[in-house]
XYZ file of C-alpha atoms in Angstrom:
216
model
C 0.000 0.000 0.000
C 2.843 2.343 0.893
C 4.494 1.619 -2.461
C 1.275 2.564 -4.281
C 1.078 5.865 -2.381
C 4.657 6.710 -3.453
C 3.858 5.934 -7.079
C 0.726 8.102 -6.902
C 2.631 11.003 -5.314
C 5.300 10.769 -7.998
C 2.709 10.758 -10.774
C 0.960 13.819 -9.298
C 4.273 15.645 -8.906
C 5.217 14.959 -12.521
C 1.796 16.047 -13.727
C 2.173 19.380 -11.958
C 5.443 20.207 -13.747
C 4.574 21.950 -17.021
C 6.044 20.591 -20.200
C 8.508 23.075 -21.773
C 6.602 22.894 -25.068
C 3.387 23.951 -23.321
C 4.863 27.073 -21.642
C 3.683 30.270 -23.336
C 6.161 33.167 -23.318
C 3.721 36.053 -23.132
C 6.372 38.669 -22.309
C 8.270 38.180 -25.586
C 5.080 38.868 -27.537
C 4.458 42.220 -25.879
C 5.017 45.448 -27.843
C 8.350 47.096 -27.058
C 6.683 50.063 -25.359
C 4.807 47.808 -22.938
C 7.880 45.632 -22.274
C 10.004 48.718 -21.562
C 7.371 50.009 -19.153
C 7.550 46.730 -17.228
C 11.363 46.770 -17.231
C 11.378 50.285 -15.783
C 10.462 48.762 -12.402
C 13.681 46.703 -12.290
C 17.098 47.845 -11.100
C 20.317 47.135 -12.981
C 21.117 43.845 -11.240
C 17.677 42.524 -12.141
C 18.042 43.724 -15.738
C 21.252 41.708 -16.079
C 19.368 38.507 -15.268
C 16.587 39.386 -17.692
C 19.081 40.123 -20.479
C 20.552 36.633 -20.232
C 17.259 34.822 -20.934
C 17.139 35.138 -24.729
C 18.128 37.273 -27.696
C 14.780 39.078 -27.538
C 15.241 39.823 -23.841
C 18.809 41.025 -24.443
C 17.537 43.507 -27.013
C 14.988 44.861 -24.547
C 17.602 44.951 -21.799
C 20.007 47.019 -23.906
C 17.296 49.426 -25.057
C 15.652 49.917 -21.672
C 14.510 53.523 -21.272
C 14.899 53.526 -17.486
C 18.230 52.804 -15.774
C 18.342 52.405 -12.007
C 21.904 51.745 -10.885
C 22.821 51.429 -7.240
C 25.954 50.072 -5.671
C 26.100 50.130 -1.899
C 28.859 47.657 -1.061
C 31.290 47.863 1.842
C 33.481 45.342 0.047
C 35.691 47.183 -2.458
C 36.010 44.265 -4.854
C 32.242 43.729 -5.040
C 31.752 47.408 -5.736
C 34.437 47.362 -8.432
C 32.835 44.338 -10.090
C 29.456 46.075 -10.183
C 30.956 49.285 -11.604
C 32.768 47.344 -14.334
C 29.592 45.438 -15.187
C 27.644 48.674 -15.566
C 30.388 50.174 -17.735
C 30.200 47.203 -20.103
C 26.426 47.526 -20.224
C 26.611 51.215 -21.202
C 29.114 50.390 -23.950
C 26.881 47.657 -25.402
C 23.676 49.750 -25.287
C 25.304 52.524 -27.351
C 23.272 55.683 -27.930
C 19.843 54.198 -27.215
C 17.624 56.809 -25.585
C 17.484 57.093 -21.797
C 14.369 58.620 -20.286
C 15.156 58.102 -16.609
C 18.660 57.614 -15.192
C 19.166 57.099 -11.456
C 22.594 56.595 -9.853
C 22.883 55.680 -6.166
C 26.494 55.094 -5.257
C 28.553 54.891 -2.101
C 32.004 56.201 -3.000
C 34.149 53.974 -0.854
C 37.028 52.516 -2.868
C 39.292 54.222 -5.418
C 37.612 57.603 -5.142
C 39.122 59.381 -8.151
C 38.258 56.448 -10.399
C 34.655 56.335 -9.173
C 34.163 60.089 -9.619
C 35.523 59.847 -13.155
C 33.079 57.023 -13.882
C 30.095 59.025 -12.626
C 31.062 62.060 -14.714
C 31.443 59.796 -17.750
C 27.973 58.312 -17.127
C 26.472 61.806 -16.921
C 28.006 62.627 -20.316
C 26.526 59.408 -21.726
C 23.103 60.263 -20.277
C 23.186 63.712 -21.896
C 24.218 62.176 -25.212
C 21.306 59.719 -24.963
C 18.765 62.556 -24.485
C 18.040 61.852 -20.821
C 14.860 63.424 -19.443
C 15.174 62.665 -15.717
C 18.602 62.542 -14.054
C 18.781 61.520 -10.390
C 22.243 61.546 -8.751
C 22.559 60.288 -5.172
C 26.121 59.828 -3.991
C 27.393 59.266 -0.489
C 30.981 60.176 0.300
C 32.765 58.147 2.979
C 35.956 60.232 2.851
C 35.906 63.709 4.356
C 39.161 64.986 2.843
C 38.184 64.611 -0.811
C 37.999 67.554 -3.242
C 34.493 68.527 -4.309
C 33.310 66.993 -7.554
C 32.206 69.413 -10.253
C 29.294 68.298 -12.377
C 29.952 68.521 -16.136
C 28.526 71.425 -18.115
C 26.678 69.037 -20.462
C 23.912 68.878 -17.827
C 23.060 72.528 -18.429
C 23.271 72.156 -22.205
C 21.076 69.037 -22.441
C 17.906 70.140 -24.210
C 15.993 66.962 -23.348
C 16.507 67.243 -19.570
C 13.242 67.951 -17.724
C 14.093 66.946 -14.167
C 17.416 67.103 -12.293
C 17.823 65.737 -8.760
C 21.248 66.052 -7.154
C 22.057 64.787 -3.657
C 25.813 64.670 -3.240
C 28.815 66.592 -2.033
C 29.518 68.478 -5.222
C 29.848 71.835 -6.949
C 27.103 72.926 -9.316
C 28.982 75.355 -11.538
C 26.973 76.961 -14.308
C 29.002 77.445 -17.517
C 29.233 80.995 -18.860
C 28.021 79.811 -22.272
C 24.846 78.199 -20.918
C 21.691 78.870 -22.910
C 17.979 78.380 -22.433
C 16.993 75.092 -20.804
C 13.807 73.001 -20.772
C 14.318 72.080 -17.104
C 11.046 71.967 -15.157
C 12.041 70.349 -11.861
C 15.287 71.007 -9.970
C 16.076 69.491 -6.562
C 19.467 70.119 -4.908
C 20.710 68.674 -1.602
C 24.179 69.010 -0.040
C 25.385 70.979 -3.049
C 27.591 74.054 -3.373
C 26.542 76.572 -6.022
C 28.596 79.322 -7.626
C 27.739 82.980 -8.115
C 26.252 82.348 -11.556
C 23.532 79.986 -10.312
C 20.921 82.656 -9.463
C 21.372 84.340 -12.825
C 21.089 80.991 -14.584
C 17.806 80.208 -12.811
C 16.254 83.605 -13.482
C 17.533 84.075 -17.042
C 17.619 80.623 -18.612
C 15.198 78.399 -16.658
C 11.987 79.944 -17.953
C 10.077 76.653 -17.746
C 11.008 75.798 -14.166
C 7.950 74.728 -12.143
C 9.508 73.315 -8.995
C 12.742 74.306 -7.222
C 13.849 72.532 -4.037
C 17.030 73.521 -2.152
C 18.235 71.624 0.912
C 21.552 72.277 2.663
C 22.815 74.286 -0.316
C 25.875 76.494 0.200
C 27.666 79.159 -1.828
């Protein structure tokens, strides 16, 4: 009797496992716009896993309109591995448009190298017509020089929203022109003497301005 129960349990277990041929891949049949909307809820580490599923998924992964990169590792090697992985991803995705780009990074290892990477990513975002740029960096070293954000931020015509929360200098270039910026949020930022003039003269479409712990 016990042997029969084992056979029955095995048969039921096998029946519950779907046959690969019967599995319907509904995600691959979605329009690109819908698939990209779904992918916008995933962070970079999750996108990596999705991109390895199939050629179709890799194409969606490389053309994702929303990039959410965070690296909050106390281990230097783990952080370096994640940074290198993200660099390779940006190289492979080329100039595909970026609508939303969020960077959350704890600068804890080779500081100069990490700052250079972030500045490079900002240039890439501007080149890819970014619309929302969210920079959140935490500095673990108190004796570091302040990072100066690149001027391409102020010259990016597609940028609608800029959120900056990091120990940095926001220096407005003298050749800055009219901007389409509508939302600007600054925290723990140092601004130069040209910032007020830039806001009043060139940010005609600004709707929301938030300043927190901003110094001159």
